[in-house]
PDB file of C-alpha atoms and ligand atoms in Angstrom:
ATOM      1  CA  UNK A   1      46.029 161.997  87.164  1.00 38.00           C
ATOM      2  CA  UNK A   2      49.399 163.649  87.820  1.00 41.00           C
ATOM      3  CA  UNK A   3      50.443 166.670  89.762  1.00 43.00           C
ATOM      4  CA  UNK A   4      54.239 167.263  90.151  1.00 43.00           C
ATOM      5  CA  UNK A   5      53.869 170.035  92.681  1.00 43.00           C
ATOM      6  CA  UNK A   6      51.257 172.543  93.551  1.00 40.00           C
ATOM      7  CA  UNK A   7      52.337 175.048  90.892  1.00 55.00           C
ATOM      8  CA  UNK A   8      51.537 172.569  88.198  1.00 63.00           C
ATOM      9  CA  UNK A   9      48.250 171.756  86.498  1.00 66.00           C
ATOM     10  CA  UNK A  10      46.497 168.363  86.905  1.00 74.00           C
ATOM     11  CA  UNK A  11      47.322 166.581  83.680  1.00 81.00           C
ATOM     12  CA  UNK A  12      44.204 164.571  83.130  1.00 88.00           C
ATOM     13  CA  UNK A  13      42.553 163.971  79.713  1.00 92.00           C
ATOM     14  CA  UNK A  14      40.553 167.153  79.859  1.00 91.00           C
ATOM     15  CA  UNK A  15      43.759 169.166  80.330  1.00 92.00           C
ATOM     16  CA  UNK A  16      45.445 167.495  77.463  1.00 94.00           C
ATOM     17  CA  UNK A  17      42.296 168.152  75.275  1.00 95.00           C
ATOM     18  CA  UNK A  18      42.344 171.798  76.317  1.00 93.00           C
ATOM     19  CA  UNK A  19      46.074 172.076  75.764  1.00 93.00           C
ATOM     20  CA  UNK A  20      45.771 170.908  72.118  1.00 94.00           C
ATOM     21  CA  UNK A  21      42.542 172.900  71.409  1.00 95.00           C
ATOM     22  CA  UNK A  22      44.241 176.083  72.693  1.00 91.00           C
ATOM     23  CA  UNK A  23      47.623 175.632  71.205  1.00 90.00           C
ATOM     24  CA  UNK A  24      46.568 174.483  67.722  1.00 89.00           C
ATOM     25  CA  UNK A  25      46.709 178.072  66.052  1.00 84.00           C
ATOM     26  CA  UNK A  26      50.131 178.660  67.574  1.00 82.00           C
ATOM     27  CA  UNK A  27      51.490 175.303  66.369  1.00 76.00           C
ATOM     28  CA  UNK A  28      50.412 176.527  62.988  1.00 72.00           C
ATOM     29  CA  UNK A  29      52.304 179.662  63.355  1.00 71.00           C
ATOM     30  CA  UNK A  30      55.495 178.527  65.198  1.00 71.00           C
ATOM     31  CA  UNK A  31      55.882 174.953  63.518  1.00 75.00           C
ATOM     32  CA  UNK A  32      55.355 173.811  60.066  1.00 68.00           C
ATOM     33  CA  UNK A  33      51.788 173.871  58.645  1.00 67.00           C
ATOM     34  CA  UNK A  34      52.438 173.093  54.986  1.00 72.00           C
ATOM     35  CA  UNK A  35      49.530 171.675  53.244  1.00 73.00           C
ATOM     36  CA  UNK A  36      51.164 168.327  52.660  1.00 80.00           C
ATOM     37  CA  UNK A  37      52.536 167.183  55.979  1.00 84.00           C
ATOM     38  CA  UNK A  38      50.043 168.678  58.507  1.00 87.00           C
ATOM     39  CA  UNK A  39      52.417 167.235  61.101  1.00 84.00           C
ATOM     40  CA  UNK A  40      52.680 168.089  64.786  1.00 90.00           C
ATOM     41  CA  UNK A  41      56.018 166.155  65.195  1.00 90.00           C
ATOM     42  CA  UNK A  42      59.673 166.731  64.960  1.00 93.00           C
ATOM     43  CA  UNK A  43      60.638 165.251  61.592  1.00 93.00           C
ATOM     44  CA  UNK A  44      63.844 163.433  60.501  1.00 97.00           C
ATOM     45  CA  UNK A  45      66.594 165.274  58.786  1.00 96.00           C
ATOM     46  CA  UNK A  46      68.548 162.877  56.674  1.00 92.00           C
ATOM     47  CA  UNK A  47      71.590 163.587  54.335  1.00 91.00           C
ATOM     48  CA  UNK A  48      69.464 164.848  51.498  1.00 93.00           C
ATOM     49  CA  UNK A  49      66.635 166.584  53.423  1.00 94.00           C
ATOM     50  CA  UNK A  50      66.272 170.182  52.251  1.00 92.00           C
ATOM     51  CA  UNK A  51      63.688 171.763  54.534  1.00 91.00           C
ATOM     52  CA  UNK A  52      61.305 171.189  57.508  1.00 90.00           C
ATOM     53  CA  UNK A  53      58.410 169.849  55.214  1.00 90.00           C
ATOM     54  CA  UNK A  54      60.657 167.178  53.836  1.00 92.00           C
ATOM     55  CA  UNK A  55      61.863 166.292  57.375  1.00 93.00           C
ATOM     56  CA  UNK A  56      58.301 165.923  58.631  1.00 92.00           C
ATOM     57  CA  UNK A  57      57.318 163.606  55.736  1.00 93.00           C
ATOM     58  CA  UNK A  58      60.500 161.679  55.982  1.00 95.00           C
ATOM     59  CA  UNK A  59      59.548 160.653  59.561  1.00 97.00           C
ATOM     60  CA  UNK A  60      56.232 159.194  58.225  1.00 97.00           C
ATOM     61  CA  UNK A  61      58.148 157.323  55.482  1.00 97.00           C
ATOM     62  CA  UNK A  62      60.596 155.849  57.967  1.00 97.00           C
ATOM     63  CA  UNK A  63      57.931 154.580  60.328  1.00 98.00           C
ATOM     64  CA  UNK A  64      55.885 153.122  57.510  1.00 98.00           C
ATOM     65  CA  UNK A  65      58.854 151.229  56.088  1.00 98.00           C
ATOM     66  CA  UNK A  66      60.105 149.734  59.298  1.00 98.00           C
ATOM     67  CA  UNK A  67      56.540 148.765  60.266  1.00 98.00           C
ATOM     68  CA  UNK A  68      56.072 147.275  56.819  1.00 97.00           C
ATOM     69  CA  UNK A  69      52.561 148.796  56.286  1.00 98.00           C
ATOM     70  CA  UNK A  70      50.710 147.348  53.225  1.00 97.00           C
ATOM     71  CA  UNK A  71      47.765 148.769  51.183  1.00 97.00           C
ATOM     72  CA  UNK A  72      45.463 146.126  52.653  1.00 97.00           C
ATOM     73  CA  UNK A  73      46.320 146.969  56.222  1.00 98.00           C
ATOM     74  CA  UNK A  74      44.039 148.554  58.841  1.00 98.00           C
ATOM     75  CA  UNK A  75      45.950 151.149  60.760  1.00 98.00           C
ATOM     76  CA  UNK A  76      45.150 152.944  64.044  1.00 98.00           C
ATOM     77  CA  UNK A  77      46.841 156.281  64.424  1.00 98.00           C
ATOM     78  CA  UNK A  78      46.742 156.623  68.237  1.00 98.00           C
ATOM     79  CA  UNK A  79      46.919 160.403  68.955  1.00 97.00           C
ATOM     80  CA  UNK A  80      46.570 161.628  65.398  1.00 97.00           C
ATOM     81  CA  UNK A  81      46.770 165.309  65.791  1.00 95.00           C
ATOM     82  CA  UNK A  82      45.157 166.933  62.772  1.00 94.00           C
ATOM     83  CA  UNK A  83      45.483 163.720  60.776  1.00 95.00           C
ATOM     84  CA  UNK A  84      48.770 164.535  58.894  1.00 94.00           C
ATOM     85  CA  UNK A  85      50.295 160.978  59.198  1.00 96.00           C
ATOM     86  CA  UNK A  86      46.953 159.189  58.692  1.00 97.00           C
ATOM     87  CA  UNK A  87      46.448 161.110  55.327  1.00 96.00           C
ATOM     88  CA  UNK A  88      49.946 160.417  54.299  1.00 96.00           C
ATOM     89  CA  UNK A  89      49.592 156.629  54.934  1.00 97.00           C
ATOM     90  CA  UNK A  90      46.247 156.439  53.158  1.00 97.00           C
ATOM     91  CA  UNK A  91      47.696 158.457  50.122  1.00 96.00           C
ATOM     92  CA  UNK A  92      51.103 156.947  49.819  1.00 97.00           C
ATOM     93  CA  UNK A  93      50.546 153.338  51.025  1.00 97.00           C
ATOM     94  CA  UNK A  94      46.837 153.046  50.416  1.00 97.00           C
ATOM     95  CA  UNK A  95      46.030 151.583  53.744  1.00 98.00           C
ATOM     96  CA  UNK A  96      42.905 152.346  55.693  1.00 98.00           C
ATOM     97  CA  UNK A  97      43.612 154.487  58.749  1.00 98.00           C
ATOM     98  CA  UNK A  98      41.420 155.420  61.780  1.00 98.00           C
ATOM     99  CA  UNK A  99      42.776 158.161  63.898  1.00 98.00           C
ATOM    100  CA  UNK A 100      41.810 159.161  67.441  1.00 98.00           C
ATOM    101  CA  UNK A 101      42.664 162.437  69.309  1.00 98.00           C
ATOM    102  CA  UNK A 102      41.442 164.080  72.537  1.00 97.00           C
ATOM    103  CA  UNK A 103      41.147 167.421  70.867  1.00 96.00           C
ATOM    104  CA  UNK A 104      37.822 168.566  69.365  1.00 97.00           C
ATOM    105  CA  UNK A 105      39.621 171.276  67.385  1.00 95.00           C
ATOM    106  CA  UNK A 106      42.154 168.866  65.916  1.00 95.00           C
ATOM    107  CA  UNK A 107      39.275 166.477  65.046  1.00 97.00           C
ATOM    108  CA  UNK A 108      37.450 169.199  63.085  1.00 96.00           C
ATOM    109  CA  UNK A 109      40.641 170.097  61.152  1.00 94.00           C
ATOM    110  CA  UNK A 110      41.481 166.425  60.522  1.00 95.00           C
ATOM    111  CA  UNK A 111      37.980 165.829  59.036  1.00 96.00           C
ATOM    112  CA  UNK A 112      38.290 168.873  56.819  1.00 95.00           C
ATOM    113  CA  UNK A 113      41.747 167.766  55.559  1.00 94.00           C
ATOM    114  CA  UNK A 114      40.352 164.404  54.774  1.00 96.00           C
ATOM    115  CA  UNK A 115      37.576 165.962  52.559  1.00 96.00           C
ATOM    116  CA  UNK A 116      40.144 168.328  50.954  1.00 94.00           C
ATOM    117  CA  UNK A 117      42.334 165.577  50.041  1.00 94.00           C
ATOM    118  CA  UNK A 118      39.586 163.247  48.816  1.00 95.00           C
ATOM    119  CA  UNK A 119      40.584 160.557  51.270  1.00 96.00           C
ATOM    120  CA  UNK A 120      37.368 160.195  53.303  1.00 94.00           C
ATOM    121  CA  UNK A 121      36.942 156.681  52.117  1.00 95.00           C
ATOM    122  CA  UNK A 122      40.289 155.524  53.534  1.00 97.00           C
ATOM    123  CA  UNK A 123      40.612 157.619  56.716  1.00 98.00           C
ATOM    124  CA  UNK A 124      38.215 158.279  59.582  1.00 97.00           C
ATOM    125  CA  UNK A 125      38.888 160.383  62.664  1.00 98.00           C
ATOM    126  CA  UNK A 126      37.230 160.236  66.097  1.00 97.00           C
ATOM    127  CA  UNK A 127      37.520 161.685  69.562  1.00 97.00           C
ATOM    128  CA  UNK A 128      38.911 158.833  71.556  1.00 96.00           C
ATOM    129  CA  UNK A 129      41.262 157.680  74.313  1.00 96.00           C
ATOM    130  CA  UNK A 130      44.045 155.397  73.248  1.00 97.00           C
ATOM    131  CA  UNK A 131      44.027 153.915  76.766  1.00 97.00           C
ATOM    132  CA  UNK A 132      40.450 152.773  76.480  1.00 96.00           C
ATOM    133  CA  UNK A 133      39.817 152.549  72.809  1.00 93.00           C
ATOM    134  CA  UNK A 134      36.352 151.868  71.575  1.00 92.00           C
ATOM    135  CA  UNK A 135      37.407 149.098  69.166  1.00 96.00           C
ATOM    136  CA  UNK A 136      37.250 145.263  69.270  1.00 97.00           C
ATOM    137  CA  UNK A 137      40.222 142.958  70.098  1.00 98.00           C
ATOM    138  CA  UNK A 138      42.487 142.101  67.162  1.00 98.00           C
ATOM    139  CA  UNK A 139      40.993 144.779  64.895  1.00 97.00           C
ATOM    140  CA  UNK A 140      44.117 146.506  63.592  1.00 98.00           C
ATOM    141  CA  UNK A 141      47.199 145.343  61.621  1.00 98.00           C
ATOM    142  CA  UNK A 142      49.247 148.350  62.801  1.00 98.00           C
ATOM    143  CA  UNK A 143      49.085 150.730  65.779  1.00 98.00           C
ATOM    144  CA  UNK A 144      51.019 153.826  65.042  1.00 98.00           C
ATOM    145  CA  UNK A 145      51.800 156.551  67.532  1.00 98.00           C
ATOM    146  CA  UNK A 146      53.963 159.721  66.922  1.00 98.00           C
ATOM    147  CA  UNK A 147      54.705 161.804  69.896  1.00 97.00           C
ATOM    148  CA  UNK A 148      51.481 160.888  71.611  1.00 98.00           C
ATOM    149  CA  UNK A 149      52.328 158.091  74.088  1.00 97.00           C
ATOM    150  CA  UNK A 150      54.411 160.615  76.036  1.00 96.00           C
ATOM    151  CA  UNK A 151      51.110 161.910  77.294  1.00 96.00           C
ATOM    152  CA  UNK A 152      50.286 158.537  79.082  1.00 96.00           C
ATOM    153  CA  UNK A 153      51.223 158.572  82.646  1.00 93.00           C
ATOM    154  CA  UNK A 154      51.748 154.893  82.749  1.00 94.00           C
ATOM    155  CA  UNK A 155      53.123 153.981  79.332  1.00 97.00           C
ATOM    156  CA  UNK A 156      52.413 150.244  80.011  1.00 97.00           C
ATOM    157  CA  UNK A 157      48.647 150.974  79.878  1.00 97.00           C
ATOM    158  CA  UNK A 158      48.980 152.280  76.384  1.00 98.00           C
ATOM    159  CA  UNK A 159      51.095 149.168  75.448  1.00 98.00           C
ATOM    160  CA  UNK A 160      48.453 146.826  76.912  1.00 98.00           C
ATOM    161  CA  UNK A 161      45.724 148.495  74.903  1.00 98.00           C
ATOM    162  CA  UNK A 162      47.778 148.571  71.690  1.00 98.00           C
ATOM    163  CA  UNK A 163      48.384 144.810  72.192  1.00 98.00           C
ATOM    164  CA  UNK A 164      44.688 144.037  72.634  1.00 98.00           C
ATOM    165  CA  UNK A 165      43.834 145.973  69.422  1.00 98.00           C
ATOM    166  CA  UNK A 166      46.429 144.290  67.233  1.00 98.00           C
ATOM    167  CA  UNK A 167      45.844 141.054  65.416  1.00 98.00           C
ATOM    168  CA  UNK A 168      48.371 138.332  65.844  1.00 97.00           C
ATOM    169  CA  UNK A 169      51.381 139.257  63.765  1.00 97.00           C
ATOM    170  CA  UNK A 170      50.310 142.993  63.837  1.00 98.00           C
ATOM    171  CA  UNK A 171      52.921 145.626  64.617  1.00 98.00           C
ATOM    172  CA  UNK A 172      53.121 148.582  66.951  1.00 98.00           C
ATOM    173  CA  UNK A 173      55.339 151.544  66.050  1.00 98.00           C
ATOM    174  CA  UNK A 174      55.957 154.356  68.437  1.00 98.00           C
ATOM    175  CA  UNK A 175      58.096 157.474  67.797  1.00 98.00           C
ATOM    176  CA  UNK A 176      58.655 159.680  70.808  1.00 98.00           C
ATOM    177  CA  UNK A 177      61.127 161.508  73.177  1.00 97.00           C
ATOM    178  CA  UNK A 178      62.697 159.391  75.803  1.00 97.00           C
ATOM    179  CA  UNK A 179      64.972 160.036  78.875  1.00 97.00           C
ATOM    180  CA  UNK A 180      68.452 158.766  78.223  1.00 96.00           C
ATOM    181  CA  UNK A 181      69.355 159.025  81.963  1.00 95.00           C
ATOM    182  CA  UNK A 182      67.935 160.173  85.220  1.00 93.00           C
ATOM    183  CA  UNK A 183      67.794 164.004  85.494  1.00 93.00           C
ATOM    184  CA  UNK A 184      70.454 165.411  87.906  1.00 93.00           C
ATOM    185  CA  UNK A 185      69.029 167.445  90.787  1.00 92.00           C
ATOM    186  CA  UNK A 186      70.222 170.603  88.998  1.00 93.00           C
ATOM    187  CA  UNK A 187      68.203 169.580  86.017  1.00 93.00           C
ATOM    188  CA  UNK A 188      64.826 169.199  87.809  1.00 91.00           C
ATOM    189  CA  UNK A 189      63.569 172.703  87.013  1.00 91.00           C
ATOM    190  CA  UNK A 190      64.420 172.277  83.283  1.00 95.00           C
ATOM    191  CA  UNK A 191      62.694 168.847  83.128  1.00 95.00           C
ATOM    192  CA  UNK A 192      59.681 170.175  84.970  1.00 93.00           C
ATOM    193  CA  UNK A 193      59.300 173.228  82.506  1.00 93.00           C
ATOM    194  CA  UNK A 194      59.475 170.784  79.569  1.00 95.00           C
ATOM    195  CA  UNK A 195      56.724 168.526  81.137  1.00 95.00           C
ATOM    196  CA  UNK A 196      54.427 171.225  82.279  1.00 92.00           C
ATOM    197  CA  UNK A 197      54.664 173.237  79.165  1.00 93.00           C
ATOM    198  CA  UNK A 198      53.907 170.272  76.845  1.00 94.00           C
ATOM    199  CA  UNK A 199      51.206 168.854  79.181  1.00 93.00           C
ATOM    200  CA  UNK A 200      53.258 165.696  79.809  1.00 95.00           C
ATOM    201  CA  UNK A 201      53.352 163.592  83.080  1.00 94.00           C
ATOM    202  CA  UNK A 202      56.853 162.142  82.385  1.00 94.00           C
ATOM    203  CA  UNK A 203      59.090 160.788  79.739  1.00 96.00           C
ATOM    204  CA  UNK A 204      59.780 157.133  79.674  1.00 96.00           C
ATOM    205  CA  UNK A 205      63.289 155.722  79.824  1.00 97.00           C
ATOM    206  CA  UNK A 206      64.428 153.639  76.872  1.00 97.00           C
ATOM    207  CA  UNK A 207      65.104 150.439  78.922  1.00 96.00           C
ATOM    208  CA  UNK A 208      61.855 150.804  80.835  1.00 97.00           C
ATOM    209  CA  UNK A 209      59.684 151.158  77.771  1.00 98.00           C
ATOM    210  CA  UNK A 210      61.447 148.129  76.209  1.00 97.00           C
ATOM    211  CA  UNK A 211      60.820 146.055  79.338  1.00 97.00           C
ATOM    212  CA  UNK A 212      57.188 147.150  79.380  1.00 98.00           C
ATOM    213  CA  UNK A 213      56.896 146.002  75.731  1.00 98.00           C
ATOM    214  CA  UNK A 214      58.199 142.609  76.595  1.00 97.00           C
ATOM    215  CA  UNK A 215      55.964 142.300  79.732  1.00 97.00           C
ATOM    216  CA  UNK A 216      52.929 143.034  77.623  1.00 98.00           C
ATOM    217  CA  UNK A 217      53.920 140.381  75.104  1.00 98.00           C
ATOM    218  CA  UNK A 218      55.444 142.130  72.148  1.00 98.00           C
ATOM    219  CA  UNK A 219      58.060 139.800  70.412  1.00 94.00           C
ATOM    220  CA  UNK A 220      61.643 141.113  70.347  1.00 87.00           C
ATOM    221  CA  UNK A 221      60.961 144.883  70.476  1.00 95.00           C
ATOM    222  CA  UNK A 222      63.480 146.913  68.534  1.00 97.00           C
ATOM    223  CA  UNK A 223      64.644 150.519  69.261  1.00 97.00           C
ATOM    224  CA  UNK A 224      65.895 152.868  66.544  1.00 98.00           C
ATOM    225  CA  UNK A 225      67.767 155.901  68.067  1.00 97.00           C
ATOM    226  CA  UNK A 226      66.854 158.922  65.945  1.00 98.00           C
ATOM    227  CA  UNK A 227      68.159 161.686  68.225  1.00 97.00           C
ATOM    228  CA  UNK A 228      70.690 162.934  65.555  1.00 97.00           C
ATOM    229  CA  UNK A 229      67.916 162.920  62.989  1.00 97.00           C
ATOM    230  CA  UNK A 230      65.718 165.333  65.089  1.00 97.00           C
ATOM    231  CA  UNK A 231      68.414 167.717  66.411  1.00 97.00           C
ATOM    232  CA  UNK A 232      67.961 170.317  63.644  1.00 96.00           C
ATOM    233  CA  UNK A 233      64.144 170.498  64.380  1.00 94.00           C
ATOM    234  CA  UNK A 234      64.794 170.644  68.086  1.00 95.00           C
ATOM    235  CA  UNK A 235      67.137 173.623  67.479  1.00 96.00           C
ATOM    236  CA  UNK A 236      64.700 175.297  65.217  1.00 93.00           C
ATOM    237  CA  UNK A 237      61.951 174.955  67.834  1.00 91.00           C
ATOM    238  CA  UNK A 238      64.271 176.336  70.501  1.00 95.00           C
ATOM    239  CA  UNK A 239      65.290 179.412  68.306  1.00 93.00           C
ATOM    240  CA  UNK A 240      61.642 180.283  67.550  1.00 90.00           C
ATOM    241  CA  UNK A 241      60.621 180.002  71.182  1.00 89.00           C
ATOM    242  CA  UNK A 242      63.598 182.058  72.273  1.00 93.00           C
ATOM    243  CA  UNK A 243      62.634 184.954  69.833  1.00 92.00           C
ATOM    244  CA  UNK A 244      58.893 184.754  70.850  1.00 88.00           C
ATOM    245  CA  UNK A 245      59.434 184.584  74.570  1.00 88.00           C
ATOM    246  CA  UNK A 246      59.728 188.285  75.465  1.00 91.00           C
ATOM    247  CA  UNK A 247      56.587 189.144  73.391  1.00 92.00           C
ATOM    248  CA  UNK A 248      54.709 186.140  74.728  1.00 86.00           C
ATOM    249  CA  UNK A 249      55.535 187.164  78.312  1.00 90.00           C
ATOM    250  CA  UNK A 250      54.070 190.600  77.757  1.00 93.00           C
ATOM    251  CA  UNK A 251      51.012 189.219  75.964  1.00 89.00           C
ATOM    252  CA  UNK A 252      50.436 186.661  78.867  1.00 88.00           C
ATOM    253  CA  UNK A 253      50.815 189.513  81.484  1.00 91.00           C
ATOM    254  CA  UNK A 254      48.117 191.457  79.506  1.00 92.00           C
ATOM    255  CA  UNK A 255      45.846 188.427  79.514  1.00 90.00           C
ATOM    256  CA  UNK A 256      46.120 188.128  75.708  1.00 91.00           C
ATOM    257  CA  UNK A 257      47.684 184.633  75.750  1.00 88.00           C
ATOM    258  CA  UNK A 258      46.459 182.025  78.336  1.00 90.00           C
ATOM    259  CA  UNK A 259      48.941 180.239  80.646  1.00 89.00           C
ATOM    260  CA  UNK A 260      48.482 176.952  78.963  1.00 89.00           C
ATOM    261  CA  UNK A 261      49.780 178.498  75.689  1.00 88.00           C
ATOM    262  CA  UNK A 262      52.455 180.629  77.310  1.00 87.00           C
ATOM    263  CA  UNK A 263      54.143 177.715  79.138  1.00 89.00           C
ATOM    264  CA  UNK A 264      54.694 176.148  75.708  1.00 89.00           C
ATOM    265  CA  UNK A 265      57.590 178.606  74.991  1.00 90.00           C
ATOM    266  CA  UNK A 266      59.731 177.671  77.984  1.00 93.00           C
ATOM    267  CA  UNK A 267      59.100 174.027  77.237  1.00 93.00           C
ATOM    268  CA  UNK A 268      60.331 174.608  73.584  1.00 93.00           C
ATOM    269  CA  UNK A 269      63.521 176.152  75.049  1.00 95.00           C
ATOM    270  CA  UNK A 270      63.930 173.317  77.483  1.00 96.00           C
ATOM    271  CA  UNK A 271      63.477 170.443  75.045  1.00 97.00           C
ATOM    272  CA  UNK A 272      66.700 171.525  73.134  1.00 97.00           C
ATOM    273  CA  UNK A 273      68.700 171.924  76.389  1.00 97.00           C
ATOM    274  CA  UNK A 274      67.800 168.454  77.321  1.00 97.00           C
ATOM    275  CA  UNK A 275      68.725 167.026  74.081  1.00 97.00           C
ATOM    276  CA  UNK A 276      72.114 168.889  73.983  1.00 96.00           C
ATOM    277  CA  UNK A 277      73.009 167.788  77.529  1.00 96.00           C
ATOM    278  CA  UNK A 278      72.113 164.138  76.762  1.00 96.00           C
ATOM    279  CA  UNK A 279      69.280 164.000  79.153  1.00 97.00           C
ATOM    280  CA  UNK A 280      66.729 163.230  76.453  1.00 97.00           C
ATOM    281  CA  UNK A 281      66.701 161.699  73.113  1.00 97.00           C
ATOM    282  CA  UNK A 282      64.207 160.546  70.363  1.00 98.00           C
ATOM    283  CA  UNK A 283      63.607 157.186  69.085  1.00 98.00           C
ATOM    284  CA  UNK A 284      61.219 154.651  67.642  1.00 98.00           C
ATOM    285  CA  UNK A 285      60.056 151.382  69.141  1.00 98.00           C
ATOM    286  CA  UNK A 286      58.863 148.591  66.919  1.00 98.00           C
ATOM    287  CA  UNK A 287      57.161 145.611  68.272  1.00 98.00           C
ATOM    288  CA  UNK A 288      55.191 142.594  66.887  1.00 97.00           C
ATOM    289  CA  UNK A 289      52.285 140.797  68.488  1.00 98.00           C
TER     290      UNK A 289
HETATM  291  C1  SAM B 301      52.101 166.140  69.619  1.00 61.88           C
HETATM  292  S1  SAM B 301      50.503 165.602  69.049  1.00 61.88           S
HETATM  293  C2  SAM B 301      51.067 164.557  67.750  1.00 61.88           C
HETATM  294  C3  SAM B 301      50.018 164.330  66.682  1.00 61.88           C
HETATM  295  C4  SAM B 301      50.425 163.472  65.509  1.00 61.88           C
HETATM  296  N1  SAM B 301      50.786 162.170  65.954  1.00 61.88           N
HETATM  297  C5  SAM B 301      51.420 164.099  64.634  1.00 61.88           C
HETATM  298  O1  SAM B 301      52.609 163.435  64.589  1.00 61.88           O
HETATM  299  O2  SAM B 301      51.237 165.054  63.978  1.00 61.88           O
HETATM  300  C6  SAM B 301      49.908 164.543  70.281  1.00 61.88           C
HETATM  301  C7  SAM B 301      48.585 163.884  70.142  1.00 61.88           C
HETATM  302  O3  SAM B 301      48.344 162.902  71.016  1.00 61.88           O
HETATM  303  C8  SAM B 301      46.958 162.925  71.342  1.00 61.88           C
HETATM  304  N2  SAM B 301      46.763 162.370  72.712  1.00 61.88           N
HETATM  305  C9  SAM B 301      47.312 162.408  73.804  1.00 61.88           C
HETATM  306  N3  SAM B 301      46.837 161.703  74.777  1.00 61.88           N
HETATM  307  C10 SAM B 301      45.852 160.867  74.162  1.00 61.88           C
HETATM  308  C11 SAM B 301      45.044 159.868  74.577  1.00 61.88           C
HETATM  309  N4  SAM B 301      44.943 159.418  75.845  1.00 61.88           N
HETATM  310  N5  SAM B 301      44.124 159.305  73.650  1.00 61.88           N
HETATM  311  C12 SAM B 301      44.173 159.688  72.343  1.00 61.88           C
HETATM  312  N6  SAM B 301      44.939 160.664  71.854  1.00 61.88           N
HETATM  313  C13 SAM B 301      45.842 161.323  72.843  1.00 61.88           C
HETATM  314  C14 SAM B 301      46.594 164.457  71.323  1.00 61.88           C
HETATM  315  O4  SAM B 301      45.260 164.630  71.302  1.00 61.88           O
HETATM  316  C15 SAM B 301      47.336 164.869  70.123  1.00 61.88           C
HETATM  317  O5  SAM B 301      46.599 164.655  69.035  1.00 61.88           O
END
């Protein structure tokens, strides 16, 4: 449980579930909700990427390739959102994917999408906590986590659980935002807006996360810096939040938008400032058990 100061909410599992239940319709309006990606992540802009949909899918492709996922693999999508990546893996790689989320609304949508895409035999979705997963030891070939581990107060607890769930030789692949340095005193407010707005307790430092992976037992963890690849998405999010902010402020004052949704806007503005100033970046960790 986390409380940064008395103005801030307590970031426990219930709060994170509530955050995703309430913000789901707004993610649909303010981010991409194309019928193919169903992604709640940044996406990677490579040289030939034409639009946000391609960027979102390209992130799935990159992770899948570096983790070497095969059609015979069993994958755990830890923090699966509405199931976009799980469905992509099942459809494009052929692997079997289990997704867990804290949000009931996300779960309902993920299940509907599985039916719509005729993929119910290869994907299944549950409400579950990736810190205390209801699966046996050594039961997955791959643990996959896009922009979900940031919600864990102590990242090492997630890493321990992922290690327990992986068979020997299995791989963990984590894509997320990371701190590239300590925030200056003058950046405390910005960092706090980012954390509170996105229901995050903290961002891990790259070196700390790598140390934690080694401590847990992952063999030669690798880090891929993808900050440049997400910059365009970070800017798009910033611009959308900037435009929406004055309207959201009025709607919030009139009680039409709850605080938990309203705080998302300032966080969307803060995230780009943090990337631009070099405080935060985006990357992927890959580790083998
Ligand atoms: C930003 S969304 C990312 C969703 C998805 N990975 C994607 O790329 O579209 C973060 C997800 O992490 C999940 N999450 C956060 N903490 C979790 C926990 N302790 N156990 C399971 N899921 C969690 C949320 O429920 C949400 O689905």
